[in-house]
N, CA and C of each residue as an Amber inpcrd file, in Angstrom:
protein
   630
 -31.5110000   2.6050000  -0.9200000 -30.0670000   2.1100000  -0.4950000
 -29.9180000   2.0820000  -1.1530000 -28.9560000   2.0030000  -1.1160000
 -27.8800000   1.2230000  -2.8470000 -28.0220000  -0.2220000  -2.0590000
 -27.5800000  -1.0070000  -0.9850000 -28.3710000  -1.9460000  -0.4100000
 -29.3850000  -3.2680000  -1.3520000 -30.5090000  -1.7950000  -1.3040000
 -31.8100000  -2.2240000  -2.0040000 -32.0260000  -2.6420000  -3.8290000
 -30.6570000  -1.2690000  -4.6550000 -30.5570000  -1.4120000  -5.7830000
 -29.9370000  -2.3760000  -5.7780000 -28.7160000  -2.8840000  -4.9210000
 -27.6030000  -4.1820000  -5.1580000 -28.9720000  -5.3950000  -5.3640000
 -29.6650000  -5.9930000  -4.7420000 -30.4350000  -6.4730000  -4.1640000
 -31.2040000  -6.2070000  -5.1940000 -32.4570000  -5.7110000  -5.7840000
 -32.4890000  -5.4950000  -7.3220000 -32.5430000  -5.8160000  -8.2500000
 -31.1880000  -5.1670000  -8.6600000 -29.6220000  -5.8050000  -9.9500000
 -30.1160000  -6.8060000  -9.9560000 -29.9470000  -7.8820000  -8.8630000
 -29.5370000  -8.9370000  -8.7980000 -30.6320000 -10.0410000  -8.8750000
 -31.5140000 -10.0920000  -8.5390000 -33.3650000 -10.6630000  -8.8570000
 -32.9330000  -9.9190000  -9.8620000 -33.4960000  -8.4650000 -10.7270000
 -33.8160000  -8.0830000 -12.2340000 -32.7120000  -9.9920000 -13.0100000
 -31.3860000  -9.3380000 -13.0660000 -29.9450000 -10.5410000 -13.4000000
 -31.0430000 -11.8410000 -13.2890000 -31.2360000 -12.1300000 -12.3090000
 -31.8320000 -13.9170000 -12.1840000 -33.3050000 -13.6120000 -12.7190000
 -33.4690000 -13.3200000 -13.0260000 -34.9720000 -13.4840000 -13.6430000
 -34.4560000 -14.2060000 -15.0580000 -33.3520000 -13.1060000 -15.5220000
 -32.9160000 -12.9140000 -16.8940000 -32.4400000 -14.6680000 -17.2490000
 -31.2610000 -14.4050000 -16.3560000 -31.0440000 -15.9470000 -16.7150000
 -31.0960000 -17.2210000 -16.8860000 -31.6960000 -17.3290000 -15.8510000
 -32.9910000 -18.8000000 -15.7550000 -33.7870000 -18.6320000 -16.5020000
 -34.2340000 -17.3130000 -17.1960000 -35.4600000 -17.1810000 -18.3150000
 -34.6510000 -17.6200000 -19.6190000 -33.0510000 -17.6130000 -19.9480000
 -32.9390000 -17.8800000 -20.7180000 -31.9560000 -19.2190000 -20.7440000
 -31.6740000 -19.5020000 -19.5090000 -31.8410000 -21.8920000 -19.0600000
 -32.8000000 -22.3530000 -19.2310000 -33.9570000 -21.8350000 -19.1100000
 -34.6230000 -22.6020000 -20.1240000 -35.2860000 -22.5250000 -21.1260000
 -34.7090000 -21.1640000 -21.5120000 -34.6370000 -21.4200000 -22.7620000
 -33.9940000 -21.9750000 -23.5900000 -32.8390000 -22.2410000 -22.9880000
 -32.0100000 -23.1010000 -24.4160000 -31.4210000 -24.3280000 -24.1160000
 -32.3170000 -24.6370000 -22.6650000 -31.2390000 -26.1700000 -22.1870000
 -33.2720000 -26.7390000 -21.9980000 -33.7030000 -26.1220000 -21.1540000
 -34.8180000 -27.2570000 -20.6500000 -36.1180000 -27.4200000 -22.8930000
 -35.9650000 -26.3510000 -22.9900000 -36.5330000 -27.0150000 -23.9270000
 -36.1260000 -27.3800000 -24.8610000 -34.6230000 -26.8390000 -25.1820000
 -34.4040000 -27.7470000 -26.2800000 -34.0360000 -29.7160000 -26.2550000
 -33.9120000 -29.8690000 -24.5380000 -33.7430000 -31.2970000 -23.9610000
 -35.5440000 -31.8160000 -24.0880000 -36.3780000 -31.4470000 -24.1170000
 -37.4730000 -31.6920000 -24.0410000 -37.8980000 -31.8810000 -25.8000000
 -37.3200000 -31.7230000 -26.1120000 -37.8680000 -31.6810000 -28.0710000
 -36.6640000 -32.5630000 -28.3410000 -35.0250000 -32.7740000 -28.2790000
 -34.4390000 -33.4920000 -28.2950000 -35.3470000 -35.2280000 -27.2650000
 -35.4330000 -35.5040000 -26.1550000 -35.7080000 -36.9120000 -26.2090000
 -37.0360000 -37.0780000 -26.0570000 -37.9390000 -35.9400000 -26.4500000
 -39.3210000 -37.0520000 -26.3840000 -39.8150000 -36.3640000 -27.3400000
 -39.0880000 -35.7230000 -29.0520000 -40.0490000 -35.5440000 -30.1960000
 -38.5180000 -35.6890000 -30.9880000 -37.5210000 -35.9890000 -30.6060000
 -36.4400000 -36.3870000 -31.1180000 -36.1930000 -36.0660000 -32.9010000
 -36.2730000 -34.1190000 -32.3280000 -36.1190000 -33.6580000 -33.3820000
 -34.3980000 -32.4610000 -32.6720000 -33.9550000 -32.0000000 -33.5690000
 -32.7950000 -31.2570000 -33.6630000 -33.2670000 -29.6890000 -33.0200000
 -33.1670000 -29.6070000 -31.6640000 -33.9330000 -28.3520000 -31.1090000
 -33.1330000 -26.7600000 -31.9320000 -31.6750000 -26.9690000 -32.5280000
 -30.9700000 -26.7300000 -33.0640000 -32.2010000 -25.0630000 -34.1410000
 -32.6990000 -26.3680000 -35.3650000 -33.7950000 -25.9430000 -36.8780000
 -34.4920000 -25.2100000 -35.7770000 -35.0700000 -25.9090000 -34.7380000
 -36.8130000 -25.4910000 -33.9100000 -35.6880000 -24.0050000 -34.2280000
 -35.4350000 -23.2910000 -32.9950000 -35.0360000 -22.1220000 -32.2460000
 -34.8590000 -21.2430000 -33.0840000 -34.3240000 -21.1270000 -34.7110000
 -33.8880000 -20.7970000 -35.8610000 -35.3470000 -20.7910000 -36.5180000
 -36.1440000 -21.4700000 -36.6650000 -38.1190000 -21.6990000 -37.1260000
 -38.3130000 -19.9950000 -36.4880000 -38.0440000 -21.0910000 -34.9660000
 -39.0100000 -19.3450000 -34.2480000 -38.5130000 -18.3620000 -34.1870000
 -37.8310000 -17.5600000 -34.3300000 -37.4880000 -16.2600000 -34.2880000
 -38.1150000 -14.9430000 -34.8640000 -39.1910000 -15.4590000 -35.7250000
 -39.7920000 -14.2150000 -36.2290000 -40.8440000 -14.4080000 -35.0410000
 -41.7930000 -15.5080000 -34.4150000 -42.8370000 -15.8320000 -33.2770000
 -41.7190000 -15.3470000 -31.8970000 -40.5850000 -15.3700000 -31.2080000
 -40.2600000 -14.8750000 -30.8280000 -39.6600000 -13.5530000 -30.3500000
 -39.2510000 -13.0440000 -31.5830000 -39.4110000 -11.2600000 -31.4100000
 -40.4500000 -10.7470000 -31.3600000 -41.5330000 -11.1560000 -32.5740000
 -42.8530000 -10.3800000 -32.1350000 -43.1290000 -10.8210000 -29.9940000
 -43.4860000 -12.0470000 -29.7970000 -43.7080000 -12.0290000 -28.0060000
 -42.6630000 -11.6110000 -27.5070000 -41.3040000 -10.4840000 -27.7530000
 -40.9890000 -10.6300000 -27.4270000 -41.2410000  -8.8530000 -27.6160000
 -41.4300000  -7.7650000 -28.1950000 -41.8710000  -7.2110000 -28.2630000
 -43.0750000  -6.4970000 -28.0030000 -44.5920000  -7.3650000 -28.4690000
 -45.3520000  -6.9830000 -27.7500000 -45.4210000  -7.5580000 -25.9010000
 -44.3870000  -8.7850000 -25.5860000 -44.8440000  -8.7010000 -24.4020000
 -46.3650000  -9.5520000 -24.1350000 -46.9630000 -10.6010000 -24.5480000
 -48.1510000 -11.1060000 -25.2700000 -48.2600000 -11.6260000 -26.0640000
 -48.2620000 -13.0790000 -24.9170000 -48.6760000 -14.6830000 -25.8760000
 -49.9300000 -14.2680000 -26.7100000 -51.4380000 -13.5460000 -25.7230000
 -52.4750000 -13.8940000 -26.7520000 -52.4420000 -13.5420000 -28.0570000
 -51.1720000 -11.7560000 -28.3080000 -51.0940000 -12.1190000 -29.0890000
 -50.1900000 -11.6990000 -30.6820000 -49.6120000 -13.1260000 -29.9000000
 -48.4900000 -13.0450000 -30.6290000 -49.2930000 -14.8150000 -30.6240000
 -49.7970000 -15.5760000 -30.7120000 -50.2210000 -16.5750000 -30.7500000
 -51.2990000 -16.6450000 -32.6790000 -51.3630000 -15.7150000 -33.4040000
 -51.5820000 -16.9110000 -34.4550000 -50.3540000 -15.9620000 -35.5670000
 -48.9630000 -15.7140000 -35.0940000 -47.4370000 -16.1990000 -35.5090000
 -46.9670000 -17.6340000 -34.8130000 -47.4670000 -17.9660000 -33.7200000
 -46.9810000 -18.9070000 -33.3820000 -48.2720000 -20.5360000 -33.9310000
 -48.5150000 -19.9940000 -34.3170000 -49.3510000 -21.0920000 -34.7970000
 -49.3660000 -21.4190000 -36.0750000 -48.9570000 -20.1580000 -37.1440000
 -48.6910000 -20.2360000 -38.5120000 -47.2060000 -20.9590000 -38.1080000
 -46.0300000 -20.5790000 -37.3190000 -44.5690000 -21.2330000 -37.3690000
 -45.0440000 -22.2990000 -37.0790000 -45.6000000 -22.4460000 -36.1890000
 -46.5020000 -24.9040000 -35.3640000 -46.8550000 -25.2250000 -36.9120000
 -47.1170000 -24.6240000 -37.3610000 -48.1320000 -25.2800000 -38.6730000
 -47.6070000 -26.1640000 -39.7210000 -46.8660000 -24.2270000 -40.1710000
 -45.7320000 -24.5100000 -42.0360000 -44.9180000 -24.4360000 -42.1920000
 -43.9370000 -24.0650000 -40.0770000 -42.8760000 -24.3450000 -40.3910000
 -42.1690000 -25.4990000 -40.2730000 -42.6510000 -25.7010000 -38.7740000
 -42.6290000 -26.5470000 -37.6490000 -42.6450000 -27.9690000 -38.2590000
 -43.6380000 -28.5310000 -39.4490000 -44.4350000 -29.4720000 -40.2310000
 -46.0410000 -29.8220000 -38.8270000 -46.3730000 -29.1450000 -38.1090000
 -46.8260000 -29.9150000 -37.4920000 -48.7180000 -29.9250000 -37.6010000
 -49.6440000 -30.7180000 -38.0720000 -50.8080000 -31.0440000 -38.6320000
 -50.7330000 -29.7920000 -37.8990000 -52.2940000 -28.9670000 -38.7490000
 -53.3960000 -28.1460000 -38.2980000 -53.8370000 -28.4820000 -36.9970000
 -54.6950000 -30.2720000 -37.1510000 -55.4190000 -30.5190000 -36.1610000
 -54.9570000 -30.4550000 -34.9390000 -53.6750000 -30.9770000 -34.7100000
 -52.9850000 -30.6810000 -33.2530000 -52.4200000 -29.4430000 -33.0570000
 -51.6830000 -28.5860000 -34.3750000 -51.2940000 -26.9090000 -33.5390000
 -52.9560000 -26.5210000 -33.2990000 -53.1200000 -26.1790000 -33.7190000
 -54.6260000 -25.4910000 -33.2340000 -55.1280000 -25.4530000 -32.0910000
 -55.0120000 -27.1420000 -31.3110000 -55.1130000 -27.1380000 -30.5640000
 -54.3290000 -27.4960000 -29.4500000 -52.8700000 -27.0800000 -29.7390000
 -51.8390000 -27.4070000 -28.7250000 -52.0840000 -26.0120000 -28.1260000
 -51.7280000 -24.7210000 -29.3400000 -51.1640000 -23.4830000 -29.4930000
 -51.9040000 -22.9970000 -29.2140000 -53.3080000 -22.6560000 -28.8080000
 -54.0680000 -21.4890000 -27.8410000 -54.2310000 -22.1410000 -26.8680000
 -54.2390000 -23.9360000 -26.4920000 -54.1790000 -23.9440000 -25.0580000
 -53.0100000 -23.8930000 -24.1680000 -51.7910000 -24.3660000 -25.0940000
 -50.8440000 -24.0250000 -24.5290000 -50.3040000 -21.6120000 -24.2510000
 -51.4630000 -21.2000000 -24.9220000 -51.0440000 -19.6060000 -24.7960000
 -51.9680000 -19.2690000 -23.2560000 -53.3350000 -20.5510000 -22.8780000
 -54.0710000 -20.3200000 -21.6020000 -53.0360000 -20.8670000 -20.5590000
 -52.5160000 -21.5240000 -20.6760000 -51.9260000 -22.6390000 -19.6800000
 -51.0510000 -22.9040000 -19.6480000 -50.1190000 -22.5830000 -21.0180000
 -49.1940000 -22.9560000 -20.1050000 -47.6340000 -22.4330000 -20.1600000
 -47.6010000 -21.7520000 -19.2870000 -47.2360000 -19.5820000 -18.5520000
 -45.7160000 -20.8750000 -17.7230000 -44.6370000 -21.2460000 -18.6130000
 -43.9220000 -21.1900000 -17.4880000 -42.7000000 -20.3950000 -17.8200000
 -42.5770000 -19.5430000 -18.7040000 -42.1150000 -17.7140000 -17.8020000
 -42.0300000 -17.7200000 -16.2310000 -44.2070000 -17.1170000 -16.6510000
 -44.5070000 -16.7440000 -15.8790000 -44.4170000 -17.3140000 -14.2650000
 -44.8070000 -19.0330000 -14.6450000 -43.8480000 -19.8760000 -13.2260000
 -42.9800000 -19.4220000 -12.8940000 -41.4620000 -19.0320000 -13.4640000
 -41.0490000 -19.3000000 -13.2400000 -40.5910000 -17.8270000 -12.3400000
 -40.6150000 -16.2480000 -13.1810000 -40.8170000 -14.9110000 -12.8670000
 -41.5810000 -15.2570000 -11.1980000 -42.8790000 -15.7220000 -11.2410000
 -43.9880000 -15.8260000 -10.1700000 -43.3220000 -16.4740000  -8.8240000
 -42.0210000 -17.4170000  -8.7630000 -41.1830000 -17.7060000  -8.0510000
 -39.8350000 -17.3470000  -7.3490000 -38.7060000 -16.3480000  -8.4530000
 -38.3460000 -15.6950000  -7.9520000 -39.2410000 -14.7470000  -6.9770000
 -40.0650000 -13.7350000  -7.4770000 -40.4610000 -11.9330000  -7.5580000
 -40.3070000 -13.8570000  -5.3900000 -41.0740000 -14.2250000  -5.6430000
 -41.6950000 -14.1990000  -4.1360000 -39.9230000 -14.4830000  -3.0490000
 -38.9320000 -15.2890000  -3.9560000 -38.2620000 -15.4480000  -3.0860000
 -37.6940000 -13.7810000  -2.6640000 -37.4170000 -12.9450000  -3.7420000
 -36.8340000 -11.7350000  -4.1090000 -37.5040000 -11.2630000  -2.6950000
 -39.2340000 -11.4900000  -2.2180000 -39.7940000 -10.3710000  -1.6010000
 -39.7690000 -11.5110000  -0.6730000 -38.8710000 -12.6590000  -0.0230000
 -38.6640000 -12.8070000   1.6370000 -37.3500000 -12.5980000   1.8760000
 -36.3880000 -12.4510000   0.9820000 -35.2390000 -11.9490000   1.6500000
 -35.5450000 -10.1650000   1.8260000 -36.2710000  -9.3040000   0.3470000
 -35.9030000  -8.6540000   0.9890000 -37.0150000  -7.5720000   2.6800000
 -38.1830000  -8.7490000   2.8560000 -38.7260000  -8.3200000   4.0760000
 -37.8690000  -9.5380000   5.0110000 -36.8900000 -10.1800000   5.0670000
 -36.8060000 -10.8920000   5.8030000 -37.8350000 -11.3200000   6.6490000
 -37.8630000 -12.6460000   6.0770000 -38.4780000 -13.3090000   6.3270000
 -37.5540000 -14.7270000   6.3380000 -37.3630000 -16.0060000   6.6760000
 -37.0410000 -17.4250000   7.1190000 -38.0690000 -18.3410000   5.9860000
 -37.7770000 -19.0520000   5.3460000 -38.3700000 -19.7580000   4.8400000
 -37.8300000 -21.4010000   4.6690000 -39.2340000 -22.1370000   4.4890000
 -38.6580000 -23.4170000   5.4790000 -38.6160000 -24.6070000   3.7700000
 -38.1700000 -25.3280000   4.3660000 -38.9470000 -25.8230000   2.9730000
 -39.9870000 -26.0900000   2.5410000 -41.3410000 -26.2320000   3.3020000
 -42.3560000 -26.1840000   2.6540000 -42.9960000 -25.3280000   2.4300000
 -42.4650000 -24.6250000   2.9690000 -42.8860000 -22.6100000   2.0030000
 -42.5780000 -23.0190000   0.8970000 -40.6630000 -23.1340000  -0.0680000
 -40.1330000 -23.6390000  -1.1820000 -41.1490000 -24.6180000  -1.9250000
 -41.7560000 -25.5760000  -1.8180000 -42.3650000 -26.4970000  -2.7930000
 -44.1830000 -25.1920000  -2.3270000 -44.4790000 -25.0150000  -1.3860000
 -46.0160000 -24.2910000  -1.2610000 -45.5970000 -23.0940000  -2.6340000
 -44.7690000 -22.6050000  -2.3040000 -44.4990000 -21.0550000  -3.5600000
 -44.1530000 -22.5590000  -4.9790000 -44.1730000 -22.5440000  -5.2350000
 -43.5120000 -23.1990000  -6.6520000 -44.7920000 -24.1080000  -7.0340000
 -45.7880000 -25.0820000  -6.0470000 -46.8460000 -25.2810000  -6.4400000
 -48.2080000 -23.8940000  -6.0780000 -48.0050000 -22.4470000  -5.4230000
 -48.8420000 -22.0890000  -5.7980000 -48.3360000 -21.2890000  -7.1860000
 -47.2140000 -20.7910000  -7.7310000 -46.3960000 -20.2770000  -8.6930000
 -46.8200000 -20.3430000  -9.9330000 -46.9640000 -22.1200000  -9.6100000
 -47.6510000 -22.8790000 -11.2380000 -48.9960000 -22.5390000 -11.7780000
 -49.5050000 -22.7250000  -9.9330000 -51.1240000 -22.9190000 -10.0020000
 -51.4290000 -21.6220000 -10.9660000 -50.9810000 -20.6360000 -10.6490000
 -51.2760000 -19.0550000 -10.4090000 -50.7890000 -18.7310000 -12.1030000
 -50.1710000 -18.7790000 -12.4190000 -49.6720000 -19.4250000 -13.9200000
 -50.6730000 -20.3330000 -15.0660000 -51.0100000 -20.8270000 -14.7360000
 -52.4120000 -21.4450000 -15.7200000 -53.0600000 -19.9990000 -15.8120000
 -53.9010000 -19.8060000 -14.2720000 -54.7810000 -18.4650000 -15.0680000
 -54.5730000 -16.6750000 -14.8290000 -52.7160000 -17.0980000 -15.0100000
 -52.7670000 -15.2200000 -16.2710000 -52.5240000 -15.4360000 -17.5930000
 -53.5460000 -13.7410000 -17.3800000 -53.9910000 -13.7370000 -18.8750000
 -52.5220000 -13.5520000 -19.6130000 -52.8020000 -13.2520000 -20.9060000
 -51.7850000 -13.5710000 -22.3640000 -51.3670000 -12.1490000 -22.4820000
 -51.0640000 -11.1320000 -21.2080000 -51.5220000 -10.0700000 -21.9590000
 -50.3710000  -9.6430000 -21.3070000 -49.8820000  -8.0810000 -21.3960000
 -48.5380000  -7.6470000 -20.8090000 -48.8850000  -7.2490000 -18.6940000
 -47.3520000  -7.3610000 -18.3460000 -47.6990000  -6.9060000 -16.9060000
 -48.7730000  -8.2190000 -16.2650000 -49.6050000  -8.8390000 -16.7050000
 -51.0550000  -9.4020000 -15.9040000 -50.3510000  -9.6630000 -15.1700000
 -48.8700000 -11.4400000 -15.4500000 -48.5070000 -12.0060000 -13.8340000
 -47.4260000 -11.4450000 -12.9950000 -47.6610000 -10.1220000 -13.0810000
 -47.1830000  -8.8030000 -12.2560000 -48.1480000  -9.2860000 -10.8100000
 -49.3420000  -8.8700000 -10.9460000 -50.0670000  -8.6080000 -10.0370000
 -51.3470000  -9.8460000  -9.6010000 -50.7900000 -11.7770000 -10.0400000
 -50.7370000 -12.0250000  -9.5860000 -49.6340000 -12.7700000  -8.9270000
 -48.1960000 -12.0510000  -8.1620000 -48.1020000 -12.0730000  -7.6080000
 -48.1290000 -11.7210000  -5.7710000 -48.9630000 -11.5720000  -5.9510000
 -49.7260000 -11.4320000  -4.7750000 -50.1590000 -12.4790000  -3.7870000
 -50.5240000 -13.0390000  -4.8560000 -50.9860000 -14.0360000  -4.8840000
 -50.1030000 -15.3890000  -3.8430000 -49.6170000 -15.1520000  -4.8960000
 -48.5800000 -16.1290000  -4.1040000 -47.8390000 -15.5410000  -3.0740000
 -47.1730000 -14.4250000  -2.7880000 -47.1170000 -13.9000000  -1.7440000
 -47.1700000 -14.0590000  -0.2480000 -48.9260000 -14.3360000  -0.8440000
 -49.6510000 -13.8800000   0.5530000 -49.5770000 -16.0380000   1.1230000
 -48.7870000 -16.6930000   0.6250000 -48.9660000 -18.4030000   1.0070000
 -47.5290000 -18.3690000   1.6090000 -47.1250000 -17.2090000   2.1000000
 -45.6950000 -17.9010000   3.0370000 -45.8940000 -16.0280000   4.0550000
 -47.2070000 -15.3930000   4.2070000 -47.5080000 -14.5030000   5.1580000
 -47.1960000 -12.9240000   4.7080000 -46.6500000 -12.7920000   3.7670000
 -46.8830000 -11.6630000   3.4580000 -47.8230000 -10.8390000   2.9230000
 -48.4200000  -9.9120000   4.0560000 -49.3870000  -8.7680000   3.9150000
 -49.7980000  -8.3190000   2.5260000 -51.0360000  -7.8870000   2.4340000
 -51.1850000  -7.0260000   1.1470000 -50.5970000  -5.9640000   1.1060000
 -50.3660000  -4.9620000   1.7080000 -49.7820000  -3.9290000   2.3140000
 -48.6260000  -4.1180000   1.4340000 -47.7580000  -5.1280000   2.4810000
 -46.0710000  -5.3260000   1.9720000 -46.0860000  -5.7850000   0.4560000
 -47.3830000  -6.5260000   0.1910000 -46.8530000  -6.6890000  -1.5700000
 -47.2480000  -5.8600000  -2.4480000 -47.6930000  -5.1710000  -2.3720000
 -47.7750000  -3.8360000  -3.1130000 -46.6900000  -3.0310000  -3.0810000
 -45.7860000  -2.8060000  -2.0140000 -44.7440000  -2.0720000  -1.6430000
 -43.8470000  -3.3590000  -2.5300000 -43.9960000  -3.9840000  -2.5030000
 -42.0310000  -5.0600000  -3.0990000 -42.9970000  -5.2160000  -4.5140000
 -44.1680000  -5.1530000  -5.2150000 -44.7930000  -4.4490000  -6.6660000
 -44.1270000  -3.7110000  -7.3070000 -44.2270000  -2.2170000  -6.2410000
 -43.7820000  -1.3820000  -6.3210000 -42.6870000  -0.9950000  -6.3060000
 -41.8630000  -1.3280000  -6.0260000 -39.9750000  -1.6390000  -6.3610000
 -39.7400000  -1.8720000  -7.3910000 -40.3620000  -3.3110000  -8.0670000
 -40.1640000  -3.9010000  -9.0370000 -40.9400000  -3.7220000 -10.3300000
 -41.3400000  -3.1000000 -10.1630000 -42.2840000  -2.3290000 -11.3260000
 -41.4050000  -1.7460000 -12.5020000 -41.1170000  -0.5760000 -11.6520000
 -40.4580000  -0.1370000 -13.1260000 -40.0020000  -0.5600000 -13.9200000
 -38.9930000  -1.9450000 -13.5000000 -38.4880000  -2.2320000 -14.9260000
 -39.0080000  -3.8840000 -14.9580000 -40.2400000  -3.6000000 -14.8940000
 -40.4200000  -5.2000000 -15.2100000 -40.9740000  -5.4830000 -16.6870000
 -41.2540000  -3.8800000 -17.0290000 -41.9110000  -4.6900000 -18.8120000
 -40.3840000  -5.2530000 -20.0330000 -39.5000000  -5.3710000 -19.5140000
 -38.0430000  -5.6600000 -19.7690000 -38.0880000  -7.8000000 -19.3080000
 -39.2550000  -7.4060000 -18.0540000 -38.4300000  -8.7730000 -17.9060000
 -40.2740000 -10.1360000 -18.2080000 -41.0380000  -9.0550000 -18.6470000
 -41.7860000  -9.1830000 -19.3010000 -41.8190000 -10.0850000 -20.7880000
 -40.7870000  -9.3530000 -21.3960000 -41.1960000  -9.1140000 -22.5730000
 -40.3130000 -10.8100000 -22.4280000 -39.5010000 -10.7920000 -21.6190000
 -38.7830000 -12.1190000 -22.0700000 -39.3560000 -13.0390000 -21.2440000
 -39.9370000 -12.8540000 -20.1710000 -40.9310000 -14.7450000 -20.0120000
 -42.0350000 -14.3010000 -20.9500000 -42.8660000 -13.4270000 -21.3280000
 -43.3600000 -14.4500000 -22.7320000 -43.0710000 -14.5670000 -23.5390000
 -41.5430000 -14.1000000 -24.2120000 -40.6190000 -15.1250000 -25.3380000
 -40.9650000 -16.6370000 -24.1940000 -40.5790000 -16.3130000 -23.6520000
 -39.9570000 -18.3130000 -22.9720000 -41.2910000 -18.7510000 -23.5870000
 -42.5670000 -18.4750000 -22.6510000 -43.9690000 -18.7730000 -23.0130000
 -44.0020000 -19.2530000 -24.3830000 -44.3940000 -18.3610000 -25.3690000
 -44.4960000 -18.5500000 -26.6690000 -43.0840000 -20.2110000 -27.0300000
 -42.4620000 -19.4740000 -27.2340000 -41.4100000 -20.6050000 -27.4260000
 -41.7350000 -22.6720000 -27.0080000 -41.8820000 -22.4640000 -25.2770000
 -42.9400000 -22.7430000 -24.8290000 -44.2660000 -24.1380000 -25.2100000
 -45.1210000 -23.0600000 -26.2370000 -46.2500000 -23.5370000 -26.3100000
 -45.8630000 -23.9670000 -28.1670000 -44.7290000 -23.7750000 -28.3720000
 -44.5290000 -24.3110000 -29.7200000 -43.5020000 -25.5270000 -29.7190000
 -42.9490000 -25.6300000 -28.4680000 -42.4420000 -27.2510000 -28.1650000
 -42.7390000 -28.1320000 -28.2810000 -43.8450000 -28.1440000 -26.9670000
 -45.5420000 -28.3900000 -26.7810000 -45.5140000 -29.3480000 -27.6210000
 -46.3560000 -28.2390000 -28.4660000 -46.8070000 -28.2870000 -30.0930000
 -45.6480000 -29.6150000 -30.7200000 -44.3210000 -29.4980000 -31.0190000
 -44.4340000 -30.2320000 -31.7940000 -44.0430000 -31.2930000 -31.0560000
 -43.5960000 -31.7390000 -29.4330000 -44.1940000 -33.4480000 -29.0500000
 -45.3740000 -33.5300000 -29.2080000 -45.8430000 -33.0480000 -28.9390000
 -47.5240000 -33.6870000 -28.8870000 -48.0630000 -34.1050000 -30.7380000
 -46.9740000 -33.0590000 -31.8630000 -47.1780000 -33.9540000 -32.9210000
 -46.3930000 -34.7480000 -33.4210000 -45.0620000 -34.8070000 -32.7120000
 -44.2210000 -35.8520000 -32.8050000 -45.1980000 -37.0300000 -32.2690000
 -45.8200000 -37.2430000 -30.7120000 -46.2170000 -38.5660000 -30.8620000
 -47.2580000 -38.8790000 -31.2760000 -48.2490000 -38.1930000 -32.0660000
 -49.0940000 -38.0140000 -32.4320000 -49.4520000 -38.2400000 -33.7480000
 -48.5480000 -38.3910000 -34.2200000 -47.6000000 -39.0220000 -35.4700000
 -47.5150000 -37.8300000 -36.6310000 -48.5390000 -36.8080000 -36.2960000
 -48.3330000 -35.5060000 -36.6770000 -47.6490000 -34.4030000 -36.8710000
 -46.2880000 -34.9380000 -37.2330000 -45.0010000 -34.3650000 -37.1650000
 -44.7180000 -34.3740000 -38.8660000 -44.5450000 -33.3160000 -39.5110000
 -43.7340000 -34.6410000 -40.8750000 -42.1720000 -33.5630000 -40.7380000
 -41.4460000 -34.4010000 -40.2170000 -39.9590000 -33.7690000 -40.3640000
 -40.3870000 -33.5420000 -41.7900000 -40.1950000 -33.8150000 -42.4290000
 -39.3410000 -33.3840000 -43.8610000 -39.9090000 -32.1080000 -44.0640000
 -40.8530000 -31.3410000 -43.2110000 -40.9950000 -29.9400000 -43.2330000
 -40.3030000 -29.6390000 -42.3110000 -40.1950000 -30.1220000 -41.0370000
 -39.5390000 -29.3150000 -40.0910000 -37.8620000 -28.8740000 -40.8580000
 -37.1910000 -30.0280000 -41.2780000 -35.9030000 -29.8530000 -41.6610000
 -35.6050000 -28.8890000 -42.3140000 -36.8870000 -29.0170000 -43.5410000
 -36.9840000 -27.5760000 -44.6220000 -35.8280000 -26.3600000 -44.8060000
 -35.2360000 -26.0600000 -45.5100000 -34.5620000 -24.6820000 -45.2770000
 -33.6050000 -24.5720000 -43.5870000 -33.2710000 -25.5960000 -43.1950000
 -32.1950000 -25.8560000 -42.1380000 -30.7250000 -25.3500000 -42.7400000
 -30.7320000 -25.5240000 -43.8330000 -29.4030000 -25.2950000 -44.0720000
 -29.2430000 -24.2050000 -44.4270000 -30.1800000 -22.9000000 -44.3620000
 -30.2880000 -21.5300000 -45.4630000 -29.8810000 -20.4880000 -44.3970000
């Protein structure tokens, strides 16, 4: 009915808004606070990698472009970038973690399940752990939702029903969370490069005004 469609629309736009906030607020804050670099330059130089990640919805497929951007355009030494970027593509799935948490909240509301504070904490912890094991391929995180939903009593049949509702428009959300994951990998590589004295800030600033 219309009520379910409205609920799906709210879920869809909430995921988009939260991922955009994470990419435009959280990542820039970490770069400013921990690496002391200008987030605007970072985001400008990440554009190609972000667009490729968005179009493929695969952080693994984007990894070569992410690594090239991190080492050649952001100025992170290869010894640091070649370690942090592949590691990030494996375990640093912040977009996926956010997505799984919001899927759990949507499912709880759709199924009429009241969540206690302990449930919210458990969902956050489970979503984070599940995202670490997510494959960097399209829609892989969607099927991890079953694990997250099970922590507050959702049966496998109910979880499949929820996934069936959100699957038709999951591709766009998958593209957005991949973009978030790719940006997070590069941000972490930049921060680690700064901490390790392996960030060439002249390279980072190069072409910033062009």
